[in-house]
Amino acid sequence: MKPNYLKILLIVFCLLFSVYLFTRYVNMPFVGPNATDQNVFSLVARNYNNWGLLNTKFSAIVTLSKNLPAKPLIYFHHPIFMTVFMSFIYKVLGYDFWIGRLSAIIPAFLGLVMIFLLGKEAKKTNFGILVLTIAVLIPATTAFGRMIHYIGAWTLLFVISTGFFCFKYVKSNRKIFFYSALVCVVLGTLSDWAMTYFTPFLFPLMMKNNKKKEGILLVLTSTITAIFFIFYAYLVLGSLGNVTDAILNRSVGRLLSLPFWPLLWGAVLWIRFIVYLNPVFTLLSGIYIYYFVKKLLRKKLDNFDLLLFAFFAVAITHILLFPEGSFGHPFWIYLLVPFIALGSAHIVYEKIKKSYFLLAGILVFSIIFVLRIENWKTEQNLSNLFRYNLAKSISPYFFPYDTLAINPDSVIDEDLLQYQFYQNVKRIKLPVNNFNNINYYVYSCLNCDLKTPNVSFLAQKFKYKEFKSPPGKVFIFFLKQKVENLNLEVKKDAPEILEIKNVKIDRQSYLRKTYNYLLNLLQAPQI
């Protein structure tokens, strides 16, 4: 068959556009919303490389230390596939910020390839291109796809791949596709817990095609893999407290203490659906749900409908099971991307594909919308770049693995100091008379000066250095050093620090004002 070069060109263009979106400011330091996840998981990956996977027992160690501690702090809230892969890519390429993000961009890009193949398999190549186009234009695809977090690109890749191989299997009856699905189930479960409740939602698809045993095997595979990891965590930790804490913190937590929390939670989710999933695609997906219900009542659901049901159900279950997590983290809706892309593409393909002016309007709007949201998310991070610059300005005064005291409301984040600058941190509330064995107190703040009470308290007792990076300021108080020792040069063993310049931010934009208003109104940590 003669290749259709126009279709190939469209596919390549969509993928290249996604690469452009994925790689904008790709080497920016891990600052801004959700920076903690990126710093902490990068620290875990670096510890794997420093001490060895076998020596760490594959444990997600979040302790900052030159040598492997006898009793390290271990983070087993999630399985470990993502951080193990990160350690590999860091080992090969080094520790720049773009390399950390590359560990997420690779599976996110592969996820786009898989969703194209799924669309092509479901109908034809034209539909696959339409699904790919919509997936790329969904802001969540790139905003959350390049982010280092567990409910992220690896989990979504294996969810899409499992759905694709199951769909291929029920159509062709070739076992190779089912075995491929099982591999994806194992790897997906080792990426995050969502796979354990995705496989039960595939059961209707398998049952419809007389694959009951295979459906049961999918569920058993994910369940056994999850039990294996939990048992492994128990052997390492001696208890399941780490895992149960994760469930409780994400299920209840601060959200339930807010008045009228169901209304606040629902409002935050609805705003995120509009912002991160595109209002037009969200509406079209809602229309698809309407037709799905009609077909369900008539008992006319086909394989495509049942697969989309599984994609929708796993995403909604993940949100409902963990209201605190979905309230505090925008990326909790990331699992909805396959359903939104396939569902809205189905409505376009079946109902409005000949309405050329409408389609052109949707395309133009969606391109502008995704670029605007991308700029907004970039602005969020750039507006926090001063925190990195403050930390960078004080880093020459410390050796790696020194312990610093910081103020509880420090504008230099604890995880930033630990991962990016190799400093251990203790939060100490002022005033206090005894700092024990700590040599430095780092006080960082917004728009403060020597007249600020806590700064004044320390300045009257200790020598200090002051650094600025608007709108922030940081003071180093030398608790035990004499004044003649203040002329310090960069330590020989200090890590290489990237040179990142401040970027001018329009802090009075309408979007920023709206964002801040919604934060205050809904009492959400971020939108």
Short mmCIF file of C-alpha atoms in Angstrom, two decimals:
data_model
loop_
_atom_site.label_atom_id
_atom_site.label_comp_id
_atom_site.label_asym_id
_atom_site.label_seq_id
_atom_site.Cartn_x
_atom_site.Cartn_y
_atom_site.Cartn_z
CA MET A 1 0.00 0.00 0.00
CA LYS A 2 1.35 3.43 -0.97
CA PRO A 3 2.15 5.49 2.14
CA ASN A 4 0.02 8.56 2.77
CA TYR A 5 2.65 11.24 3.29
CA LEU A 6 0.12 13.82 4.49
CA LYS A 7 -0.93 11.55 7.36
CA ILE A 8 2.70 10.81 8.21
CA LEU A 9 3.41 14.55 8.18
CA LEU A 10 0.49 15.22 10.55
CA ILE A 11 1.68 12.53 12.96
CA VAL A 12 5.25 13.86 12.92
CA PHE A 13 4.03 17.44 13.39
CA CYS A 14 1.90 16.47 16.41
CA LEU A 15 4.78 14.60 18.02
CA LEU A 16 7.23 17.44 17.33
CA PHE A 17 4.78 19.94 18.82
CA SER A 18 4.57 17.75 21.92
CA VAL A 19 8.38 17.70 22.14
CA TYR A 20 8.37 21.50 21.99
CA LEU A 21 5.86 21.66 24.86
CA PHE A 22 7.67 18.99 26.89
CA THR A 23 11.05 20.69 26.62
CA ARG A 24 10.21 24.35 27.30
CA TYR A 25 12.45 25.49 30.20
CA VAL A 26 13.37 21.84 30.64
CA ASN A 27 16.53 22.71 32.58
CA MET A 28 14.80 24.98 35.08
CA PRO A 29 15.63 24.13 38.72
CA PHE A 30 13.03 22.17 40.66
CA VAL A 31 11.13 25.12 42.14
CA GLY A 32 7.50 26.16 42.32
CA PRO A 33 4.39 24.03 42.89
CA ASN A 34 5.16 20.31 43.28
CA ALA A 35 8.92 20.95 43.44
CA THR A 36 9.08 18.84 46.61
CA ASP A 37 8.18 15.68 44.69
CA GLN A 38 10.80 16.36 42.05
CA ASN A 39 13.53 17.10 44.59
CA VAL A 40 12.73 14.20 46.91
CA PHE A 41 12.42 11.56 44.19
CA SER A 42 15.62 12.82 42.57
CA LEU A 43 17.32 12.43 45.95
CA VAL A 44 16.08 8.83 46.12
CA ALA A 45 17.48 8.13 42.65
CA ARG A 46 20.82 9.73 43.53
CA ASN A 47 21.03 7.66 46.72
CA TYR A 48 20.54 4.51 44.64
CA ASN A 49 23.57 5.52 42.58
CA ASN A 50 25.67 6.60 45.57
CA TRP A 51 25.13 3.46 47.63
CA GLY A 52 23.97 0.84 45.10
CA LEU A 53 20.56 -0.72 44.55
CA LEU A 54 21.47 -3.89 46.41
CA ASN A 55 22.97 -2.07 49.38
CA THR A 56 19.85 0.08 49.69
CA LYS A 57 17.67 -3.04 49.23
CA PHE A 58 15.83 -1.05 46.54
CA SER A 59 14.45 1.13 49.35
CA ALA A 60 13.41 4.70 48.55
CA ILE A 61 15.83 6.37 51.00
CA VAL A 62 15.23 10.09 51.53
CA THR A 63 18.08 10.63 54.00
CA LEU A 64 20.83 13.00 52.87
CA SER A 65 24.17 11.47 53.87
CA LYS A 66 27.60 10.81 52.41
CA ASN A 67 27.48 7.21 53.61
CA LEU A 68 24.55 4.80 53.86
CA PRO A 69 23.04 5.30 57.34
CA ALA A 70 22.35 2.32 59.58
CA LYS A 71 18.73 3.47 59.99
CA PRO A 72 17.86 5.64 57.00
CA LEU A 73 14.53 7.39 56.47
CA ILE A 74 12.60 5.36 53.88
CA TYR A 75 9.69 6.54 51.73
CA PHE A 76 7.46 3.62 50.73
CA HIS A 77 4.26 5.54 49.99
CA HIS A 78 4.57 4.36 46.38
CA PRO A 79 6.24 1.52 44.48
CA ILE A 80 9.74 2.16 43.17
CA PHE A 81 9.86 1.64 39.37
CA MET A 82 10.05 5.36 38.57
CA THR A 83 12.95 6.15 40.92
CA VAL A 84 14.90 3.07 39.81
CA PHE A 85 14.60 4.24 36.20
CA MET A 86 15.62 7.75 37.27
CA SER A 87 18.73 6.37 38.93
CA PHE A 88 19.66 4.65 35.68
CA ILE A 89 19.23 7.76 33.54
CA TYR A 90 21.09 9.89 36.11
CA LYS A 91 23.90 7.33 36.13
CA VAL A 92 24.25 7.49 32.36
CA LEU A 93 23.70 11.20 31.68
CA GLY A 94 24.47 13.02 34.94
CA TYR A 95 22.43 15.11 37.36
CA ASP A 96 21.20 18.17 35.47
CA PHE A 97 17.57 19.20 35.88
CA TRP A 98 16.70 18.39 32.26
CA ILE A 99 17.94 14.84 32.80
CA GLY A 100 15.61 14.40 35.76
CA ARG A 101 12.68 15.64 33.69
CA LEU A 102 13.76 13.43 30.79
CA SER A 103 12.96 10.42 32.97
CA ALA A 104 9.32 11.58 32.83
CA ILE A 105 9.28 12.97 29.29
CA ILE A 106 10.35 9.63 27.77
CA PRO A 107 7.31 7.67 29.03
CA ALA A 108 5.01 10.67 28.44
CA PHE A 109 6.09 10.78 24.79
CA LEU A 110 5.70 7.01 24.46
CA GLY A 111 2.22 7.38 25.95
CA LEU A 112 1.30 9.67 23.05
CA VAL A 113 2.56 7.08 20.59
CA MET A 114 0.52 4.38 22.31
CA ILE A 115 -2.67 6.45 22.37
CA PHE A 116 -2.26 7.07 18.63
CA LEU A 117 -1.86 3.34 18.03
CA LEU A 118 -4.92 2.67 20.18
CA GLY A 119 -7.01 5.16 18.22
CA LYS A 120 -5.79 3.67 14.96
CA GLU A 121 -6.63 0.16 16.15
CA ALA A 122 -10.08 1.23 17.38
CA LYS A 123 -11.19 2.74 14.08
CA LYS A 124 -8.60 3.78 11.48
CA THR A 125 -5.52 5.94 10.98
CA ASN A 126 -7.53 9.16 10.65
CA PHE A 127 -9.07 8.56 14.06
CA GLY A 128 -5.66 7.78 15.53
CA ILE A 129 -4.33 11.12 14.25
CA LEU A 130 -7.36 12.89 15.71
CA VAL A 131 -6.82 11.23 19.11
CA LEU A 132 -3.12 12.12 19.02
CA THR A 133 -3.89 15.74 18.13
CA ILE A 134 -6.36 16.11 20.98
CA ALA A 135 -4.02 14.38 23.45
CA VAL A 136 -1.21 16.80 22.58
CA LEU A 137 -3.55 19.79 22.95
CA ILE A 138 -4.74 18.73 26.41
CA PRO A 139 -2.66 20.91 28.79
CA ALA A 140 -2.37 18.11 31.37
CA THR A 141 -0.47 15.96 28.86
CA THR A 142 2.64 18.11 28.92
CA ALA A 143 2.15 20.07 32.16
CA PHE A 144 2.00 16.87 34.21
CA GLY A 145 3.74 14.55 31.75
CA ARG A 146 7.15 16.17 32.24
CA MET A 147 6.70 16.34 36.01
CA ILE A 148 8.48 13.83 38.25
CA HIS A 149 5.71 12.25 40.30
CA TYR A 150 4.28 8.77 40.85
CA ILE A 151 0.81 9.35 39.41
CA GLY A 152 2.67 10.42 36.31
CA ALA A 153 3.96 9.45 32.93
CA TRP A 154 5.07 5.89 33.73
CA THR A 155 1.76 4.98 35.36
CA LEU A 156 -0.24 6.49 32.50
CA LEU A 157 1.95 4.83 29.87
CA PHE A 158 1.35 1.38 31.36
CA VAL A 159 -2.39 2.06 31.77
CA ILE A 160 -2.69 3.05 28.09
CA SER A 161 -0.45 0.17 26.98
CA THR A 162 -2.43 -2.38 29.00
CA GLY A 163 -5.65 -1.10 27.44
CA PHE A 164 -4.12 -1.19 23.96
CA PHE A 165 -2.85 -4.76 24.25
CA CYS A 166 -6.12 -6.00 25.76
CA PHE A 167 -8.01 -4.33 22.91
CA LYS A 168 -5.69 -5.96 20.36
CA TYR A 169 -6.07 -9.31 22.08
CA VAL A 170 -9.88 -9.41 22.06
CA LYS A 171 -9.84 -8.42 18.37
CA SER A 172 -7.15 -10.81 17.16
CA ASN A 173 -7.17 -13.57 19.81
CA ARG A 174 -3.36 -13.63 19.62
CA LYS A 175 -1.80 -14.57 22.96
CA ILE A 176 1.25 -12.37 22.42
CA PHE A 177 -0.91 -9.31 23.03
CA PHE A 178 -2.33 -10.72 26.24
CA TYR A 179 1.14 -11.58 27.54
CA SER A 180 2.25 -8.04 26.65
CA ALA A 181 -0.69 -6.72 28.67
CA LEU A 182 0.40 -8.81 31.66
CA VAL A 183 3.92 -7.36 31.48
CA CYS A 184 2.44 -3.86 31.42
CA VAL A 185 0.24 -4.71 34.41
CA VAL A 186 3.27 -5.81 36.45
CA LEU A 187 5.32 -2.73 35.51
CA GLY A 188 2.32 -0.46 35.99
CA THR A 189 1.68 -1.83 39.48
CA LEU A 190 5.34 -1.26 40.32
CA SER A 191 4.88 2.34 39.12
CA ASP A 192 1.86 3.20 41.26
CA TRP A 193 -1.23 1.75 42.90
CA ALA A 194 -3.69 2.88 40.21
CA MET A 195 -3.01 -0.23 38.13
CA THR A 196 -4.50 -2.43 40.87
CA TYR A 197 -7.91 -0.89 40.33
CA PHE A 198 -7.56 -0.43 36.57
CA THR A 199 -7.50 -4.17 35.87
CA PRO A 200 -10.92 -4.89 37.47
CA PHE A 201 -12.46 -2.26 35.19
CA LEU A 202 -11.12 -4.17 32.17
CA PHE A 203 -13.20 -7.17 33.21
CA PRO A 204 -16.36 -6.11 31.28
CA LEU A 205 -14.30 -5.86 28.08
CA MET A 206 -12.84 -9.32 28.63
CA MET A 207 -16.22 -10.81 29.57
CA LYS A 208 -17.91 -9.44 26.46
CA ASN A 209 -15.35 -11.26 24.33
CA ASN A 210 -15.51 -14.56 26.28
CA LYS A 211 -12.15 -13.93 27.97
CA LYS A 212 -13.25 -14.41 31.57
CA LYS A 213 -10.13 -16.36 32.59
CA GLU A 214 -7.86 -13.74 31.07
CA GLY A 215 -9.78 -10.99 32.88
CA ILE A 216 -9.33 -12.78 36.19
CA LEU A 217 -5.64 -13.27 35.45
CA LEU A 218 -5.21 -9.53 34.82
CA VAL A 219 -6.74 -8.75 38.23
CA LEU A 220 -4.70 -11.44 39.97
CA THR A 221 -1.47 -10.22 38.36
CA SER A 222 -1.90 -6.65 39.59
CA THR A 223 -3.09 -7.80 43.02
CA ILE A 224 -0.23 -10.26 43.54
CA THR A 225 2.33 -7.68 42.38
CA ALA A 226 0.92 -5.11 44.83
CA ILE A 227 0.90 -7.65 47.68
CA PHE A 228 4.49 -8.60 46.85
CA PHE A 229 5.59 -4.96 47.09
CA ILE A 230 3.70 -4.41 50.35
CA PHE A 231 5.25 -7.57 51.82
CA TYR A 232 8.67 -6.38 50.67
CA ALA A 233 8.07 -3.00 52.33
CA TYR A 234 7.11 -4.84 55.52
CA LEU A 235 10.34 -6.85 55.48
CA VAL A 236 12.43 -3.70 55.01
CA LEU A 237 10.59 -1.48 57.50
CA GLY A 238 9.35 -4.06 59.99
CA SER A 239 5.83 -2.64 59.76
CA LEU A 240 3.25 -1.34 57.30
CA GLY A 241 3.08 2.07 58.94
CA ASN A 242 4.67 3.81 55.96
CA VAL A 243 2.07 2.46 53.54
CA THR A 244 -0.92 3.02 55.83
CA ASP A 245 0.24 6.57 56.57
CA ALA A 246 0.25 7.28 52.84
CA ILE A 247 -3.32 6.00 52.47
CA LEU A 248 -4.60 7.96 55.47
CA ASN A 249 -2.82 11.19 54.55
CA ARG A 250 -4.18 11.16 51.01
CA SER A 251 -7.66 9.97 51.99
CA VAL A 252 -8.46 12.31 54.87
CA GLY A 253 -5.93 14.85 56.08
CA ARG A 254 -6.47 18.62 56.08
CA LEU A 255 -9.35 18.63 53.60
CA LEU A 256 -11.87 17.09 55.99
CA SER A 257 -11.21 19.84 58.53
CA LEU A 258 -12.42 22.54 56.11
CA PRO A 259 -16.04 23.72 56.38
CA PHE A 260 -18.21 22.52 53.49
CA TRP A 261 -15.25 20.52 52.20
CA PRO A 262 -17.25 18.50 49.62
CA LEU A 263 -18.27 21.76 47.92
CA LEU A 264 -14.73 23.14 48.00
CA TRP A 265 -13.32 19.84 46.74
CA GLY A 266 -15.84 19.61 43.91
CA ALA A 267 -15.25 23.23 42.87
CA VAL A 268 -11.47 22.76 42.79
CA LEU A 269 -11.78 19.60 40.70
CA TRP A 270 -14.20 21.23 38.28
CA ILE A 271 -11.86 24.19 37.75
CA ARG A 272 -8.96 21.81 37.14
CA PHE A 273 -11.00 19.82 34.61
CA ILE A 274 -11.57 23.04 32.66
CA VAL A 275 -8.01 24.34 32.98
CA TYR A 276 -5.94 21.20 32.51
CA LEU A 277 -8.23 19.10 30.29
CA ASN A 278 -9.44 21.91 27.98
CA PRO A 279 -13.06 23.12 28.37
CA VAL A 280 -14.05 22.06 24.85
CA PHE A 281 -12.64 18.54 25.21
CA THR A 282 -14.20 18.24 28.67
CA LEU A 283 -17.59 19.18 27.17
CA LEU A 284 -17.19 16.75 24.27
CA SER A 285 -16.24 13.97 26.70
CA GLY A 286 -19.37 14.76 28.69
CA ILE A 287 -21.40 14.38 25.49
CA TYR A 288 -19.71 11.01 24.93
CA ILE A 289 -20.80 9.93 28.44
CA TYR A 290 -24.40 10.81 27.46
CA TYR A 291 -24.23 8.56 24.40
CA PHE A 292 -22.47 5.87 26.45
CA VAL A 293 -25.37 5.76 28.91
CA LYS A 294 -27.87 5.54 26.05
CA LYS A 295 -25.98 2.60 24.53
CA LEU A 296 -25.67 0.98 27.96
CA LEU A 297 -29.44 1.11 28.47
CA ARG A 298 -29.91 -0.44 25.02
CA LYS A 299 -27.17 -3.02 25.74
CA LYS A 300 -25.26 -1.97 22.62
CA LEU A 301 -21.85 -1.16 24.10
CA ASP A 302 -18.94 -2.22 21.89
CA ASN A 303 -15.30 -2.95 22.75
CA PHE A 304 -14.31 0.70 22.30
CA ASP A 305 -16.97 1.84 24.77
CA LEU A 306 -15.92 -0.74 27.36
CA LEU A 307 -12.27 0.26 27.07
CA LEU A 308 -13.16 3.92 27.55
CA PHE A 309 -15.24 2.92 30.55
CA ALA A 310 -12.10 1.37 32.08
CA PHE A 311 -10.04 4.51 31.41
CA PHE A 312 -12.74 6.73 32.90
CA ALA A 313 -13.38 4.48 35.90
CA VAL A 314 -9.74 4.18 37.00
CA ALA A 315 -9.26 7.96 36.87
CA ILE A 316 -12.45 8.74 38.79
CA THR A 317 -11.74 5.98 41.34
CA HIS A 318 -8.28 7.42 41.93
CA ILE A 319 -9.83 10.83 42.62
CA LEU A 320 -12.63 9.52 44.87
CA LEU A 321 -10.42 7.19 46.91
CA PHE A 322 -8.03 9.99 47.85
CA PRO A 323 -9.96 13.25 48.29
CA GLU A 324 -7.10 14.92 50.18
CA GLY A 325 -4.62 13.95 47.45
CA SER A 326 -6.89 15.12 44.64
CA PHE A 327 -7.60 18.39 46.49
CA GLY A 328 -3.96 19.22 47.13
CA HIS A 329 -2.40 18.04 43.86
CA PRO A 330 -3.58 19.15 40.39
CA PHE A 331 -1.81 16.19 38.75
CA TRP A 332 -4.28 13.81 40.43
CA ILE A 333 -6.54 14.24 37.37
CA TYR A 334 -3.75 13.19 34.97
CA LEU A 335 -5.20 9.70 34.57
CA LEU A 336 -8.23 11.24 32.82
CA VAL A 337 -6.16 12.13 29.74
CA PRO A 338 -6.82 8.87 27.79
CA PHE A 339 -10.57 9.08 28.37
CA ILE A 340 -10.75 12.79 27.45
CA ALA A 341 -8.66 12.28 24.30
CA LEU A 342 -10.53 9.18 23.08
CA GLY A 343 -14.00 10.28 24.20
CA SER A 344 -13.86 13.76 22.68
CA ALA A 345 -12.21 12.38 19.52
CA HIS A 346 -15.09 9.91 19.17
CA ILE A 347 -17.69 12.73 19.26
CA VAL A 348 -15.71 14.80 16.75
CA TYR A 349 -15.22 11.79 14.46
CA GLU A 350 -18.79 10.53 14.58
CA LYS A 351 -20.85 13.70 15.01
CA ILE A 352 -19.12 16.86 13.80
CA LYS A 353 -16.28 15.81 11.49
CA LYS A 354 -17.95 17.54 8.51
CA SER A 355 -18.49 20.83 10.35
CA TYR A 356 -15.24 22.30 9.07
CA PHE A 357 -15.63 25.80 10.50
CA LEU A 358 -16.46 24.37 13.93
CA LEU A 359 -13.48 22.02 13.77
CA ALA A 360 -11.17 24.85 12.72
CA GLY A 361 -12.45 26.95 15.60
CA ILE A 362 -11.86 24.13 18.09
CA LEU A 363 -8.35 23.58 16.73
CA VAL A 364 -7.36 27.26 16.86
CA PHE A 365 -8.86 27.71 20.33
CA SER A 366 -7.13 24.57 21.65
CA ILE A 367 -3.72 25.60 20.32
CA ILE A 368 -4.04 29.05 21.89
CA PHE A 369 -5.40 27.53 25.10
CA VAL A 370 -2.62 24.98 25.58
CA LEU A 371 0.05 27.60 24.91
CA ARG A 372 -1.56 30.00 27.39
CA ILE A 373 -1.75 27.34 30.09
CA GLU A 374 1.85 26.35 29.35
CA ASN A 375 2.95 29.96 29.77
CA TRP A 376 1.01 30.22 33.01
CA LYS A 377 2.58 27.04 34.45
CA THR A 378 6.01 28.25 33.37
CA GLU A 379 5.35 31.62 35.01
CA GLN A 380 4.40 29.81 38.23
CA ASN A 381 7.80 28.15 38.32
CA LEU A 382 9.81 31.16 37.17
CA SER A 383 8.21 33.32 39.85
CA ASN A 384 9.76 30.95 42.41
CA LEU A 385 13.21 31.01 40.85
CA PHE A 386 14.41 33.53 43.45
CA ARG A 387 14.32 30.69 46.01
CA TYR A 388 16.91 28.78 44.00
CA ASN A 389 19.03 31.91 43.53
CA LEU A 390 18.98 32.61 47.27
CA ALA A 391 20.09 29.05 48.01
CA LYS A 392 22.78 29.28 45.34
CA SER A 393 24.12 32.53 46.76
CA ILE A 394 24.73 31.00 50.21
CA SER A 395 25.97 27.58 49.04
CA PRO A 396 29.70 28.55 48.88
CA TYR A 397 29.73 28.97 52.66
CA PHE A 398 28.97 25.35 53.44
CA PHE A 399 30.52 21.96 52.85
CA PRO A 400 28.33 19.20 51.44
CA TYR A 401 26.31 17.44 54.15
CA ASP A 402 26.64 20.30 56.64
CA THR A 403 23.58 20.74 58.86
CA LEU A 404 21.85 24.11 58.69
CA ALA A 405 19.17 25.53 60.95
CA ILE A 406 16.43 27.40 59.08
CA ASN A 407 13.38 29.38 60.14
CA PRO A 408 10.06 27.46 60.01
CA ASP A 409 8.63 29.87 57.41
CA SER A 410 11.79 29.81 55.28
CA VAL A 411 11.30 30.83 51.65
CA ILE A 412 14.17 28.51 50.70
CA ASP A 413 12.50 25.13 50.64
CA GLU A 414 14.01 22.36 52.72
CA ASP A 415 13.96 19.85 49.85
CA LEU A 416 15.73 22.36 47.58
CA LEU A 417 18.62 22.68 50.04
CA GLN A 418 18.83 18.92 50.45
CA TYR A 419 18.72 17.69 46.86
CA GLN A 420 20.17 20.58 44.90
CA PHE A 421 22.75 21.84 47.42
CA TYR A 422 23.56 18.78 49.57
CA GLN A 423 22.65 20.43 52.88
CA ASN A 424 20.92 18.77 55.82
CA VAL A 425 18.29 20.97 57.40
CA LYS A 426 16.67 21.46 60.81
CA ARG A 427 13.78 23.85 61.31
CA ILE A 428 14.29 25.78 64.55
CA LYS A 429 11.79 28.33 65.77
CA LEU A 430 13.16 31.57 67.16
CA PRO A 431 13.95 32.89 69.70
CA VAL A 432 16.12 30.12 71.12
CA ASN A 433 19.28 30.25 73.21
CA ASN A 434 20.90 26.88 72.49
CA PHE A 435 21.64 25.72 68.93
CA ASN A 436 23.53 22.63 70.13
CA ASN A 437 26.04 21.48 67.50
CA ILE A 438 24.68 23.53 64.60
CA ASN A 439 27.13 26.03 63.10
CA TYR A 440 24.83 28.03 60.82
CA TYR A 441 21.37 29.55 60.98
CA VAL A 442 19.91 30.45 57.58
CA TYR A 443 17.04 32.91 57.83
CA SER A 444 15.21 33.55 54.54
CA CYS A 445 12.16 35.70 54.09
CA LEU A 446 10.17 38.03 51.84
CA ASN A 447 10.70 41.78 52.19
CA CYS A 448 12.36 41.56 55.60
CA ASP A 449 15.35 43.43 57.00
CA LEU A 450 17.49 43.77 60.12
CA LYS A 451 14.55 45.32 61.96
CA THR A 452 12.51 42.13 61.61
CA PRO A 453 12.31 40.74 65.20
CA ASN A 454 13.85 37.31 64.58
CA VAL A 455 16.54 38.71 62.29
CA SER A 456 17.34 41.37 64.87
CA PHE A 457 17.50 38.71 67.60
CA LEU A 458 20.21 36.79 65.71
CA ALA A 459 22.07 39.85 64.39
CA GLN A 460 22.68 41.11 67.93
CA LYS A 461 24.44 37.85 68.84
CA PHE A 462 26.17 36.55 65.71
CA LYS A 463 28.10 37.68 62.67
CA TYR A 464 26.17 37.37 59.44
CA LYS A 465 26.14 37.69 55.65
CA GLU A 466 23.17 39.05 53.71
CA PHE A 467 22.08 38.18 50.15
CA LYS A 468 19.17 39.34 48.00
CA SER A 469 17.19 37.94 45.09
CA PRO A 470 13.94 39.94 44.85
CA PRO A 471 11.46 39.53 46.34
CA GLY A 472 13.46 37.39 48.77
CA LYS A 473 16.34 37.91 51.14
CA VAL A 474 18.54 35.50 53.09
CA PHE A 475 20.87 35.92 56.07
CA ILE A 476 23.56 33.43 57.11
CA PHE A 477 24.29 33.68 60.82
CA PHE A 478 27.61 32.08 61.80
CA LEU A 479 26.85 30.62 65.20
CA LYS A 480 30.39 29.53 66.09
CA GLN A 481 32.76 31.12 63.58
CA LYS A 482 34.82 34.22 64.21
CA VAL A 483 34.58 37.24 61.96
CA GLU A 484 37.97 36.62 60.33
CA ASN A 485 36.67 33.32 58.99
CA LEU A 486 33.88 34.94 57.01
CA ASN A 487 35.91 35.47 53.84
CA LEU A 488 35.24 32.00 52.49
CA GLU A 489 35.68 30.72 48.97
CA VAL A 490 33.66 28.06 47.20
CA LYS A 491 34.35 24.72 48.85
CA LYS A 492 36.27 22.25 46.72
CA ASP A 493 33.74 19.49 47.23
CA ALA A 494 30.68 21.63 46.56
CA PRO A 495 28.39 20.39 43.76
CA GLU A 496 28.36 22.21 40.44
CA ILE A 497 25.51 24.74 40.45
CA LEU A 498 23.74 25.74 37.25
CA GLU A 499 23.67 29.42 36.36
CA ILE A 500 20.01 30.42 36.06
CA LYS A 501 19.05 34.04 35.52
CA ASN A 502 15.92 35.70 36.82
CA VAL A 503 13.14 36.10 34.27
CA LYS A 504 10.83 39.10 34.31
CA ILE A 505 7.35 38.06 35.42
CA ASP A 506 4.12 39.95 34.87
CA ARG A 507 2.94 39.67 38.47
CA GLN A 508 -0.20 41.74 37.86
CA SER A 509 -1.65 39.71 34.98
CA TYR A 510 -5.38 39.04 34.99
CA LEU A 511 -4.74 35.30 35.10
CA ARG A 512 -2.51 35.66 38.16
CA LYS A 513 -5.09 37.81 39.95
CA THR A 514 -7.80 35.26 39.17
CA TYR A 515 -5.59 32.42 40.35
CA ASN A 516 -4.84 34.11 43.68
CA TYR A 517 -8.52 34.93 44.19
CA LEU A 518 -9.52 31.30 43.63
CA LEU A 519 -6.81 30.07 46.00
CA ASN A 520 -8.17 32.23 48.79
CA LEU A 521 -11.81 31.48 48.03
CA LEU A 522 -11.42 27.70 47.80
CA GLN A 523 -8.67 27.36 50.44
CA ALA A 524 -6.74 25.11 48.07
CA PRO A 525 -2.92 24.84 48.19
CA GLN A 526 -2.84 25.26 44.41
CA ILE A 527 -5.14 25.19 41.39
#
